[in-house]
Each structure stands twice: as structure tokens, then as C-alpha cells.
């Protein structure tokens, strides 16, 4: 029972696919309106690539804090100096970027593959950051071949970020590789997405069917197992999660404990699985 209480008392922000939700999916099919503008943006305390980019790195608070932790860890663990390039962008700024790209490459069609048109960029959510390093300051695929780029690929989920655009996913995401672009989802979801190694579109197609309490309080192991079951398995585990009565907070926490127990790998205690929002 103690573990149930712990789930309830561990502070966690609501995770949902709603407009202001940390899981909101944005792409060319699911656009944001011109008016969407998060009202809680803050500037993370991290170094920037160029001086004039100081005003372009705003993020929503949870993402900003996570970014600071990720930059600090890169420094402490490896001595890497990461640099923030671009965070929150308004609809209008995205429009400008897109129009500039059209002028540069000659057609809308060509620009489309490289840059999001207005309303189709998750930068407008305040939950995405472009990251480079002191040793590599260009937004191109070469970043992935650097030590810092590789470290980010392997570690970003520990802080709640995912690699959003990989080369092998371009037919689903609609973008070519962007090894500098990191999207914040919170540690549990980011860990599940990264273990599954799938584009966020694929993850979201199933995750958005889950009740909000599972999205908010579900641990990485459970989320991973549920989505894996829905995508590649018989779907029974996923259906069971949807069917559980969950009127009270206690009931919701109990459901999470019960379902986590079903997917618990050997060598891991239930407590570790439920309370570690990250690795297992
Ligand atoms: Zn980006």
C-alpha cells in the first residue's frame, strides 16, 4: 500500500495531448493555430551558440529545467559544452523562417522538406530546443558524428528529451534527419519512446488513447510495455489498462502498480519500476 501512496504523492505535472499538454503532437498534419502562445515561458540558464540567440531560447518551465540538467550533466560527466540555439518560436517567426527557405531553395516544395511551415513546428510549443556544442556550431547532419551529438542521442531521455527526427523515420515524420533537435516529453515518456526507438508519431498514435492518469503517473517501464503491446503484440495488455475502473486517485495508483507488476522484468523490484521514472 505504501507504494500506492508514493505514486500519488510524487509530484508530477499532468501529461496530456491537450493544447497545453506536454505530450502534444505537432507536425504538418496536426498544426497549431496562429494564436497558440504558452504563457509560462522562461529562459533556461544555459550558454547559447551566438549572442543574438539569447532571446530565442525560451522554453516552458519543465523543459527549461530539464535542459539545464542535461547541459550540466554533459559538462560534469564528459566535459562537453553544449549550446542552445533555438527554443520557442512564434507562429510569425516560423513563417519568416519558412519564407526565407523558399527564397533560398527556389520552391515551396523543396523548402517543405527542410523547414516546417508556420503552425507545423513544435518549437511553437516551447517544448523543443535545437542544441549544438562548442566544437560544432552548424545545424547540419555532421553534428551526429561528433562526441557531443552521440552523447545527446544516448542520454537525452534521462532528462526527458527525445530525438525527434532520425533519417530512417523521415517517411513518417516528414523531415530529414535533425540530430540537433530535441523534444521534451518528461522522463517516463521519453524513456519509453527511446527504448522503443520509434518516431513520436508512432508512439503518440497509441499513447493518446490511454487515460490521462496513466500518461501522468505511468512509469517508463509500464508505458513502454503498453505501447509495445499495442504496436507489436496482441493488444490485450493495452486493452486491459483501458478497461480498469479508475474513479479515485487510490484506484488509479493501484492500477498502475498492478499493471506494472505484470510487466516487471527479472531483477527489478516493483518499487524500483514504479518510482524510477527513468531507466530500468
Ligand atoms: Zn528544431
PDB file of C-alpha atoms and ligand atoms in Angstrom:
ATOM      1  CA  UNK A   1       0.000   0.000   0.000  1.00  0.00           C
ATOM      2  CA  UNK A   2       2.892   2.344   0.750  1.00  0.00           C
ATOM      3  CA  UNK A   3       3.847   2.264  -2.869  1.00  0.00           C
ATOM      4  CA  UNK A   4       0.392   3.402  -3.903  1.00  0.00           C
ATOM      5  CA  UNK A   5       0.680   6.412  -1.631  1.00  0.00           C
ATOM      6  CA  UNK A   6       4.069   7.176  -3.079  1.00  0.00           C
ATOM      7  CA  UNK A   7       2.689   7.330  -6.603  1.00  0.00           C
ATOM      8  CA  UNK A   8       0.059   9.784  -5.501  1.00  0.00           C
ATOM      9  CA  UNK A   9       2.412  11.945  -3.508  1.00  0.00           C
ATOM     10  CA  UNK A  10       5.260  12.100  -6.017  1.00  0.00           C
ATOM     11  CA  UNK A  11       4.750  15.486  -7.611  1.00  0.00           C
ATOM     12  CA  UNK A  12       4.340  15.243 -11.342  1.00  0.00           C
ATOM     13  CA  UNK A  13       2.823  17.598 -13.858  1.00  0.00           C
ATOM     14  CA  UNK A  14      -0.174  16.471 -15.832  1.00  0.00           C
ATOM     15  CA  UNK A  15       0.852  14.789 -19.051  1.00  0.00           C
ATOM     16  CA  UNK A  16      -1.714  15.024 -21.807  1.00  0.00           C
ATOM     17  CA  UNK A  17      -2.123  15.503 -25.528  1.00  0.00           C
ATOM     18  CA  UNK A  18      -4.245  18.620 -24.990  1.00  0.00           C
ATOM     19  CA  UNK A  19      -3.294  22.001 -26.383  1.00  0.00           C
ATOM     20  CA  UNK A  20      -1.148  22.872 -23.378  1.00  0.00           C
ATOM     21  CA  UNK A  21      -0.162  19.280 -22.675  1.00  0.00           C
ATOM     22  CA  UNK A  22       3.450  18.232 -22.566  1.00  0.00           C
ATOM     23  CA  UNK A  23       2.682  15.356 -24.956  1.00  0.00           C
ATOM     24  CA  UNK A  24       1.006  17.444 -27.647  1.00  0.00           C
ATOM     25  CA  UNK A  25       1.878  16.195 -31.100  1.00  0.00           C
ATOM     26  CA  UNK A  26       2.655  18.803 -33.716  1.00  0.00           C
ATOM     27  CA  UNK A  27       3.539  18.164 -37.334  1.00  0.00           C
ATOM     28  CA  UNK A  28       2.315  19.094 -40.788  1.00  0.00           C
ATOM     29  CA  UNK A  29      -0.945  17.199 -40.289  1.00  0.00           C
ATOM     30  CA  UNK A  30      -1.594  18.420 -36.762  1.00  0.00           C
ATOM     31  CA  UNK A  31      -0.917  22.100 -36.819  1.00  0.00           C
ATOM     32  CA  UNK A  32      -1.005  24.712 -34.078  1.00  0.00           C
ATOM     33  CA  UNK A  33      -3.142  27.785 -34.559  1.00  0.00           C
ATOM     34  CA  UNK A  34      -1.633  31.208 -35.026  1.00  0.00           C
ATOM     35  CA  UNK A  35      -2.827  32.205 -31.571  1.00  0.00           C
ATOM     36  CA  UNK A  36      -1.206  29.441 -29.567  1.00  0.00           C
ATOM     37  CA  UNK A  37       1.310  31.049 -27.273  1.00  0.00           C
ATOM     38  CA  UNK A  38       2.321  29.397 -23.965  1.00  0.00           C
ATOM     39  CA  UNK A  39       2.122  31.919 -21.130  1.00  0.00           C
ATOM     40  CA  UNK A  40       4.715  30.337 -18.830  1.00  0.00           C
ATOM     41  CA  UNK A  41       7.882  30.588 -20.934  1.00  0.00           C
ATOM     42  CA  UNK A  42      11.192  31.000 -19.122  1.00  0.00           C
ATOM     43  CA  UNK A  43      14.768  31.360 -20.261  1.00  0.00           C
ATOM     44  CA  UNK A  44      16.930  28.358 -19.305  1.00  0.00           C
ATOM     45  CA  UNK A  45      20.246  29.250 -17.724  1.00  0.00           C
ATOM     46  CA  UNK A  46      22.495  27.716 -20.400  1.00  0.00           C
ATOM     47  CA  UNK A  47      25.100  29.022 -22.846  1.00  0.00           C
ATOM     48  CA  UNK A  48      23.923  29.980 -26.321  1.00  0.00           C
ATOM     49  CA  UNK A  49      25.519  29.476 -29.703  1.00  0.00           C
ATOM     50  CA  UNK A  50      25.518  33.138 -30.711  1.00  0.00           C
ATOM     51  CA  UNK A  51      24.990  36.223 -28.619  1.00  0.00           C
ATOM     52  CA  UNK A  52      21.939  37.322 -30.590  1.00  0.00           C
ATOM     53  CA  UNK A  53      20.277  33.990 -29.834  1.00  0.00           C
ATOM     54  CA  UNK A  54      19.809  34.859 -26.151  1.00  0.00           C
ATOM     55  CA  UNK A  55      16.200  35.816 -26.783  1.00  0.00           C
ATOM     56  CA  UNK A  56      15.435  32.761 -28.847  1.00  0.00           C
ATOM     57  CA  UNK A  57      15.908  30.019 -26.287  1.00  0.00           C
ATOM     58  CA  UNK A  58      12.774  30.331 -24.174  1.00  0.00           C
ATOM     59  CA  UNK A  59      11.050  27.115 -23.070  1.00  0.00           C
ATOM     60  CA  UNK A  60       8.225  26.083 -20.799  1.00  0.00           C
ATOM     61  CA  UNK A  61       9.449  25.630 -17.187  1.00  0.00           C
ATOM     62  CA  UNK A  62       9.723  21.814 -17.018  1.00  0.00           C
ATOM     63  CA  UNK A  63      11.606  21.697 -20.314  1.00  0.00           C
ATOM     64  CA  UNK A  64      13.887  24.569 -19.291  1.00  0.00           C
ATOM     65  CA  UNK A  65      14.834  22.855 -16.033  1.00  0.00           C
ATOM     66  CA  UNK A  66      15.450  19.556 -17.824  1.00  0.00           C
ATOM     67  CA  UNK A  67      17.635  21.305 -20.394  1.00  0.00           C
ATOM     68  CA  UNK A  68      19.739  22.877 -17.648  1.00  0.00           C
ATOM     69  CA  UNK A  69      20.196  19.451 -16.058  1.00  0.00           C
ATOM     70  CA  UNK A  70      21.170  17.885 -19.373  1.00  0.00           C
ATOM     71  CA  UNK A  71      23.731  20.586 -20.144  1.00  0.00           C
ATOM     72  CA  UNK A  72      25.163  20.291 -16.622  1.00  0.00           C
ATOM     73  CA  UNK A  73      25.431  16.507 -16.891  1.00  0.00           C
ATOM     74  CA  UNK A  74      27.197  16.732 -20.258  1.00  0.00           C
ATOM     75  CA  UNK A  75      29.731  19.046 -18.638  1.00  0.00           C
ATOM     76  CA  UNK A  76      30.175  17.023 -15.465  1.00  0.00           C
ATOM     77  CA  UNK A  77      30.257  13.570 -16.995  1.00  0.00           C
ATOM     78  CA  UNK A  78      32.151  14.324 -20.185  1.00  0.00           C
ATOM     79  CA  UNK A  79      33.398  17.870 -20.129  1.00  0.00           C
ATOM     80  CA  UNK A  80      31.202  18.747 -23.125  1.00  0.00           C
ATOM     81  CA  UNK A  81      29.983  22.289 -23.551  1.00  0.00           C
ATOM     82  CA  UNK A  82      26.549  22.197 -25.126  1.00  0.00           C
ATOM     83  CA  UNK A  83      24.992  25.302 -26.642  1.00  0.00           C
ATOM     84  CA  UNK A  84      21.357  26.257 -27.028  1.00  0.00           C
ATOM     85  CA  UNK A  85      20.423  27.534 -30.471  1.00  0.00           C
ATOM     86  CA  UNK A  86      16.678  27.874 -30.777  1.00  0.00           C
ATOM     87  CA  UNK A  87      13.760  27.168 -28.452  1.00  0.00           C
ATOM     88  CA  UNK A  88      10.332  28.771 -28.525  1.00  0.00           C
ATOM     89  CA  UNK A  89       9.309  30.400 -31.788  1.00  0.00           C
ATOM     90  CA  UNK A  90       6.137  32.291 -32.554  1.00  0.00           C
ATOM     91  CA  UNK A  91       3.925  31.408 -35.491  1.00  0.00           C
ATOM     92  CA  UNK A  92       5.138  34.553 -37.244  1.00  0.00           C
ATOM     93  CA  UNK A  93       8.801  33.722 -36.713  1.00  0.00           C
ATOM     94  CA  UNK A  94       8.259  30.256 -38.154  1.00  0.00           C
ATOM     95  CA  UNK A  95       6.537  31.815 -41.152  1.00  0.00           C
ATOM     96  CA  UNK A  96       9.559  34.037 -41.717  1.00  0.00           C
ATOM     97  CA  UNK A  97      11.954  31.087 -41.476  1.00  0.00           C
ATOM     98  CA  UNK A  98       9.872  29.142 -43.977  1.00  0.00           C
ATOM     99  CA  UNK A  99       9.639  32.042 -46.411  1.00  0.00           C
ATOM    100  CA  UNK A 100      13.395  32.593 -46.225  1.00  0.00           C
ATOM    101  CA  UNK A 101      13.951  28.915 -47.006  1.00  0.00           C
ATOM    102  CA  UNK A 102      11.642  29.134 -50.019  1.00  0.00           C
ATOM    103  CA  UNK A 103      13.616  32.104 -51.311  1.00  0.00           C
ATOM    104  CA  UNK A 104      16.865  30.202 -50.721  1.00  0.00           C
ATOM    105  CA  UNK A 105      15.981  26.871 -52.356  1.00  0.00           C
ATOM    106  CA  UNK A 106      13.674  28.180 -55.060  1.00  0.00           C
ATOM    107  CA  UNK A 107      10.390  26.419 -54.338  1.00  0.00           C
ATOM    108  CA  UNK A 108       7.895  25.747 -51.574  1.00  0.00           C
ATOM    109  CA  UNK A 109       8.155  22.058 -52.268  1.00  0.00           C
ATOM    110  CA  UNK A 110      11.877  21.921 -51.604  1.00  0.00           C
ATOM    111  CA  UNK A 111      11.604  24.157 -48.565  1.00  0.00           C
ATOM    112  CA  UNK A 112       8.847  21.908 -47.189  1.00  0.00           C
ATOM    113  CA  UNK A 113      11.265  19.027 -46.683  1.00  0.00           C
ATOM    114  CA  UNK A 114      13.743  21.086 -44.708  1.00  0.00           C
ATOM    115  CA  UNK A 115      11.687  23.523 -42.702  1.00  0.00           C
ATOM    116  CA  UNK A 116       8.283  23.410 -41.067  1.00  0.00           C
ATOM    117  CA  UNK A 117       5.730  25.875 -42.383  1.00  0.00           C
ATOM    118  CA  UNK A 118       4.056  28.128 -39.802  1.00  0.00           C
ATOM    119  CA  UNK A 119       1.921  26.157 -37.369  1.00  0.00           C
ATOM    120  CA  UNK A 120       3.710  22.890 -38.078  1.00  0.00           C
ATOM    121  CA  UNK A 121       6.754  23.403 -35.864  1.00  0.00           C
ATOM    122  CA  UNK A 122       6.859  22.066 -32.325  1.00  0.00           C
ATOM    123  CA  UNK A 123       9.157  24.967 -31.497  1.00  0.00           C
ATOM    124  CA  UNK A 124       5.917  26.933 -31.115  1.00  0.00           C
ATOM    125  CA  UNK A 125       5.053  24.676 -28.157  1.00  0.00           C
ATOM    126  CA  UNK A 126       8.046  25.859 -26.146  1.00  0.00           C
ATOM    127  CA  UNK A 127       8.963  22.196 -25.691  1.00  0.00           C
ATOM    128  CA  UNK A 128      11.729  21.791 -28.275  1.00  0.00           C
ATOM    129  CA  UNK A 129      15.311  23.003 -28.384  1.00  0.00           C
ATOM    130  CA  UNK A 130      17.975  22.910 -31.063  1.00  0.00           C
ATOM    131  CA  UNK A 131      21.298  22.036 -29.443  1.00  0.00           C
ATOM    132  CA  UNK A 132      24.876  22.234 -30.708  1.00  0.00           C
ATOM    133  CA  UNK A 133      28.241  22.235 -28.970  1.00  0.00           C
ATOM    134  CA  UNK A 134      31.282  24.416 -28.581  1.00  0.00           C
ATOM    135  CA  UNK A 135      33.100  22.117 -31.008  1.00  0.00           C
ATOM    136  CA  UNK A 136      30.385  22.002 -33.652  1.00  0.00           C
ATOM    137  CA  UNK A 137      28.246  25.031 -34.336  1.00  0.00           C
ATOM    138  CA  UNK A 138      26.409  24.218 -37.562  1.00  0.00           C
ATOM    139  CA  UNK A 139      22.878  22.933 -37.896  1.00  0.00           C
ATOM    140  CA  UNK A 140      23.718  20.043 -40.175  1.00  0.00           C
ATOM    141  CA  UNK A 141      23.838  16.271 -40.005  1.00  0.00           C
ATOM    142  CA  UNK A 142      27.544  16.342 -39.172  1.00  0.00           C
ATOM    143  CA  UNK A 143      26.557  17.005 -35.563  1.00  0.00           C
ATOM    144  CA  UNK A 144      25.618  13.363 -35.204  1.00  0.00           C
ATOM    145  CA  UNK A 145      29.226  12.329 -35.870  1.00  0.00           C
ATOM    146  CA  UNK A 146      30.540  14.418 -33.007  1.00  0.00           C
ATOM    147  CA  UNK A 147      31.131  13.109 -29.488  1.00  0.00           C
ATOM    148  CA  UNK A 148      28.610  15.576 -28.114  1.00  0.00           C
ATOM    149  CA  UNK A 149      25.981  14.648 -30.676  1.00  0.00           C
ATOM    150  CA  UNK A 150      26.393  10.962 -29.874  1.00  0.00           C
ATOM    151  CA  UNK A 151      26.176  11.612 -26.154  1.00  0.00           C
ATOM    152  CA  UNK A 152      22.935  13.521 -26.621  1.00  0.00           C
ATOM    153  CA  UNK A 153      21.496  10.694 -28.723  1.00  0.00           C
ATOM    154  CA  UNK A 154      22.256   8.199 -25.981  1.00  0.00           C
ATOM    155  CA  UNK A 155      21.426  10.289 -22.935  1.00  0.00           C
ATOM    156  CA  UNK A 156      18.738  12.840 -23.733  1.00  0.00           C
ATOM    157  CA  UNK A 157      15.916  10.592 -22.497  1.00  0.00           C
ATOM    158  CA  UNK A 158      17.438  10.591 -18.989  1.00  0.00           C
ATOM    159  CA  UNK A 159      16.381  14.237 -18.836  1.00  0.00           C
ATOM    160  CA  UNK A 160      13.047  13.838 -20.596  1.00  0.00           C
ATOM    161  CA  UNK A 161      14.019  14.657 -24.182  1.00  0.00           C
ATOM    162  CA  UNK A 162      13.740  12.577 -27.337  1.00  0.00           C
ATOM    163  CA  UNK A 163      15.481  12.649 -30.681  1.00  0.00           C
ATOM    164  CA  UNK A 164      12.590  13.755 -32.825  1.00  0.00           C
ATOM    165  CA  UNK A 165      13.829  13.369 -36.406  1.00  0.00           C
ATOM    166  CA  UNK A 166      16.016  10.447 -37.416  1.00  0.00           C
ATOM    167  CA  UNK A 167      16.934   9.715 -41.011  1.00  0.00           C
ATOM    168  CA  UNK A 168      15.187   6.335 -41.033  1.00  0.00           C
ATOM    169  CA  UNK A 169      11.925   7.903 -39.858  1.00  0.00           C
ATOM    170  CA  UNK A 170      11.664  10.599 -42.497  1.00  0.00           C
ATOM    171  CA  UNK A 171       8.760   8.921 -44.324  1.00  0.00           C
ATOM    172  CA  UNK A 172       6.760   9.133 -41.088  1.00  0.00           C
ATOM    173  CA  UNK A 173       7.928  12.440 -39.602  1.00  0.00           C
ATOM    174  CA  UNK A 174       8.176  14.149 -42.991  1.00  0.00           C
ATOM    175  CA  UNK A 175      11.573  15.615 -42.142  1.00  0.00           C
ATOM    176  CA  UNK A 176      15.106  14.655 -42.952  1.00  0.00           C
ATOM    177  CA  UNK A 177      17.423  13.942 -40.025  1.00  0.00           C
ATOM    178  CA  UNK A 178      17.787  16.726 -37.467  1.00  0.00           C
ATOM    179  CA  UNK A 179      20.295  15.439 -34.918  1.00  0.00           C
ATOM    180  CA  UNK A 180      20.284  18.826 -33.163  1.00  0.00           C
ATOM    181  CA  UNK A 181      16.541  18.930 -32.445  1.00  0.00           C
ATOM    182  CA  UNK A 182      15.314  17.648 -29.053  1.00  0.00           C
ATOM    183  CA  UNK A 183      11.716  17.473 -27.908  1.00  0.00           C
ATOM    184  CA  UNK A 184      10.714  17.426 -24.238  1.00  0.00           C
ATOM    185  CA  UNK A 185       8.160  14.809 -23.092  1.00  0.00           C
ATOM    186  CA  UNK A 186       9.171  14.174 -19.484  1.00  0.00           C
ATOM    187  CA  UNK A 187      11.427  11.325 -18.374  1.00  0.00           C
ATOM    188  CA  UNK A 188       8.891   8.472 -18.381  1.00  0.00           C
ATOM    189  CA  UNK A 189       7.614   9.039 -21.903  1.00  0.00           C
ATOM    190  CA  UNK A 190      10.999   9.992 -23.304  1.00  0.00           C
ATOM    191  CA  UNK A 191      12.488   6.800 -21.894  1.00  0.00           C
ATOM    192  CA  UNK A 192       9.694   4.674 -23.334  1.00  0.00           C
ATOM    193  CA  UNK A 193       9.956   6.309 -26.766  1.00  0.00           C
ATOM    194  CA  UNK A 194      13.706   5.926 -26.818  1.00  0.00           C
ATOM    195  CA  UNK A 195      13.607   2.247 -25.739  1.00  0.00           C
ATOM    196  CA  UNK A 196      11.058   1.536 -28.436  1.00  0.00           C
ATOM    197  CA  UNK A 197      13.194   3.518 -30.891  1.00  0.00           C
ATOM    198  CA  UNK A 198      10.192   4.750 -32.862  1.00  0.00           C
ATOM    199  CA  UNK A 199       9.133   8.150 -34.202  1.00  0.00           C
ATOM    200  CA  UNK A 200       6.964  10.169 -31.844  1.00  0.00           C
ATOM    201  CA  UNK A 201       4.079   9.989 -34.331  1.00  0.00           C
ATOM    202  CA  UNK A 202       4.022   6.201 -33.905  1.00  0.00           C
ATOM    203  CA  UNK A 203       4.199   6.393 -30.109  1.00  0.00           C
ATOM    204  CA  UNK A 204       1.512   9.062 -29.930  1.00  0.00           C
ATOM    205  CA  UNK A 205      -0.873   7.090 -32.153  1.00  0.00           C
ATOM    206  CA  UNK A 206      -1.311   4.613 -29.276  1.00  0.00           C
ATOM    207  CA  UNK A 207      -0.386   6.669 -26.213  1.00  0.00           C
ATOM    208  CA  UNK A 208      -3.097   9.234 -26.903  1.00  0.00           C
ATOM    209  CA  UNK A 209      -5.698   6.508 -26.333  1.00  0.00           C
ATOM    210  CA  UNK A 210      -4.541   5.999 -22.738  1.00  0.00           C
ATOM    211  CA  UNK A 211      -6.329   7.684 -19.817  1.00  0.00           C
ATOM    212  CA  UNK A 212      -4.678  10.828 -18.569  1.00  0.00           C
ATOM    213  CA  UNK A 213      -3.800   9.325 -15.187  1.00  0.00           C
ATOM    214  CA  UNK A 214      -1.717   6.675 -16.931  1.00  0.00           C
ATOM    215  CA  UNK A 215       0.013   9.323 -19.037  1.00  0.00           C
ATOM    216  CA  UNK A 216       0.726  11.383 -15.930  1.00  0.00           C
ATOM    217  CA  UNK A 217       1.638   8.731 -13.343  1.00  0.00           C
ATOM    218  CA  UNK A 218       2.697   5.848 -15.545  1.00  0.00           C
ATOM    219  CA  UNK A 219       6.330   4.868 -15.174  1.00  0.00           C
ATOM    220  CA  UNK A 220       8.650   4.330 -18.126  1.00  0.00           C
ATOM    221  CA  UNK A 221       8.522   0.542 -17.895  1.00  0.00           C
ATOM    222  CA  UNK A 222       4.738   0.407 -17.954  1.00  0.00           C
ATOM    223  CA  UNK A 223       4.429   2.936 -20.771  1.00  0.00           C
ATOM    224  CA  UNK A 224       6.987   1.028 -22.790  1.00  0.00           C
ATOM    225  CA  UNK A 225       5.197  -2.284 -22.222  1.00  0.00           C
ATOM    226  CA  UNK A 226       1.757  -0.859 -23.063  1.00  0.00           C
ATOM    227  CA  UNK A 227       2.800   0.795 -26.309  1.00  0.00           C
ATOM    228  CA  UNK A 228       4.921  -2.176 -27.305  1.00  0.00           C
ATOM    229  CA  UNK A 229       1.925  -4.452 -26.733  1.00  0.00           C
ATOM    230  CA  UNK A 230      -0.380  -2.191 -28.726  1.00  0.00           C
ATOM    231  CA  UNK A 231       2.023  -1.833 -31.657  1.00  0.00           C
ATOM    232  CA  UNK A 232       3.584  -5.254 -31.929  1.00  0.00           C
ATOM    233  CA  UNK A 233       1.711  -7.597 -29.609  1.00  0.00           C
ATOM    234  CA  UNK A 234      -1.850  -8.838 -29.210  1.00  0.00           C
ATOM    235  CA  UNK A 235      -3.045  -5.594 -27.633  1.00  0.00           C
ATOM    236  CA  UNK A 236      -4.507  -7.410 -24.615  1.00  0.00           C
ATOM    237  CA  UNK A 237      -2.409  -5.617 -22.007  1.00  0.00           C
ATOM    238  CA  UNK A 238      -3.217  -2.267 -23.586  1.00  0.00           C
ATOM    239  CA  UNK A 239      -6.948  -3.042 -23.644  1.00  0.00           C
ATOM    240  CA  UNK A 240      -6.858  -4.166 -20.037  1.00  0.00           C
ATOM    241  CA  UNK A 241      -5.315  -0.848 -18.996  1.00  0.00           C
ATOM    242  CA  UNK A 242      -8.123   0.993 -20.767  1.00  0.00           C
ATOM    243  CA  UNK A 243     -10.814  -1.096 -19.122  1.00  0.00           C
ATOM    244  CA  UNK A 244      -9.813  -0.683 -15.464  1.00  0.00           C
ATOM    245  CA  UNK A 245     -12.131   1.342 -13.253  1.00  0.00           C
ATOM    246  CA  UNK A 246     -10.264   4.435 -12.069  1.00  0.00           C
ATOM    247  CA  UNK A 247     -12.571   6.790 -10.259  1.00  0.00           C
ATOM    248  CA  UNK A 248     -10.359   7.631  -7.290  1.00  0.00           C
ATOM    249  CA  UNK A 249      -6.696   8.566  -7.096  1.00  0.00           C
ATOM    250  CA  UNK A 250      -6.038   5.481  -4.961  1.00  0.00           C
ATOM    251  CA  UNK A 251      -7.658   3.272  -7.561  1.00  0.00           C
ATOM    252  CA  UNK A 252      -5.609   4.865 -10.308  1.00  0.00           C
ATOM    253  CA  UNK A 253      -2.366   4.343  -8.399  1.00  0.00           C
ATOM    254  CA  UNK A 254      -3.366   0.753  -7.621  1.00  0.00           C
ATOM    255  CA  UNK A 255      -3.994   0.116 -11.320  1.00  0.00           C
ATOM    256  CA  UNK A 256      -0.542   1.379 -12.153  1.00  0.00           C
ATOM    257  CA  UNK A 257       1.036  -0.853  -9.521  1.00  0.00           C
ATOM    258  CA  UNK A 258      -0.938  -3.927 -10.652  1.00  0.00           C
ATOM    259  CA  UNK A 259      -0.184  -3.401 -14.310  1.00  0.00           C
ATOM    260  CA  UNK A 260       3.489  -2.664 -13.664  1.00  0.00           C
ATOM    261  CA  UNK A 261       3.729  -5.920 -11.734  1.00  0.00           C
ATOM    262  CA  UNK A 262       2.555  -7.789 -14.829  1.00  0.00           C
ATOM    263  CA  UNK A 263       5.396  -6.481 -16.955  1.00  0.00           C
ATOM    264  CA  UNK A 264       8.124  -6.443 -14.330  1.00  0.00           C
ATOM    265  CA  UNK A 265      11.397  -7.803 -15.718  1.00  0.00           C
ATOM    266  CA  UNK A 266      13.519 -10.116 -13.617  1.00  0.00           C
ATOM    267  CA  UNK A 267      15.931  -8.382 -11.305  1.00  0.00           C
ATOM    268  CA  UNK A 268      13.789  -5.319 -10.770  1.00  0.00           C
ATOM    269  CA  UNK A 269      11.602  -4.699  -7.748  1.00  0.00           C
ATOM    270  CA  UNK A 270       8.151  -3.259  -8.100  1.00  0.00           C
ATOM    271  CA  UNK A 271       9.203  -0.209  -6.131  1.00  0.00           C
ATOM    272  CA  UNK A 272      12.140   0.446  -8.424  1.00  0.00           C
ATOM    273  CA  UNK A 273       9.967   0.128 -11.509  1.00  0.00           C
ATOM    274  CA  UNK A 274       7.180   2.330 -10.237  1.00  0.00           C
ATOM    275  CA  UNK A 275       9.242   5.045  -8.682  1.00  0.00           C
ATOM    276  CA  UNK A 276      12.134   5.276 -11.107  1.00  0.00           C
ATOM    277  CA  UNK A 277      10.640   7.410 -13.821  1.00  0.00           C
ATOM    278  CA  UNK A 278      13.617   6.680 -15.990  1.00  0.00           C
ATOM    279  CA  UNK A 279      15.805   3.701 -16.685  1.00  0.00           C
ATOM    280  CA  UNK A 280      15.331   0.130 -15.631  1.00  0.00           C
TER     281      UNK A 280
HETATM  282 ZN1  LIG B   1      14.389  22.371 -34.166  1.00  0.00          ZN
END
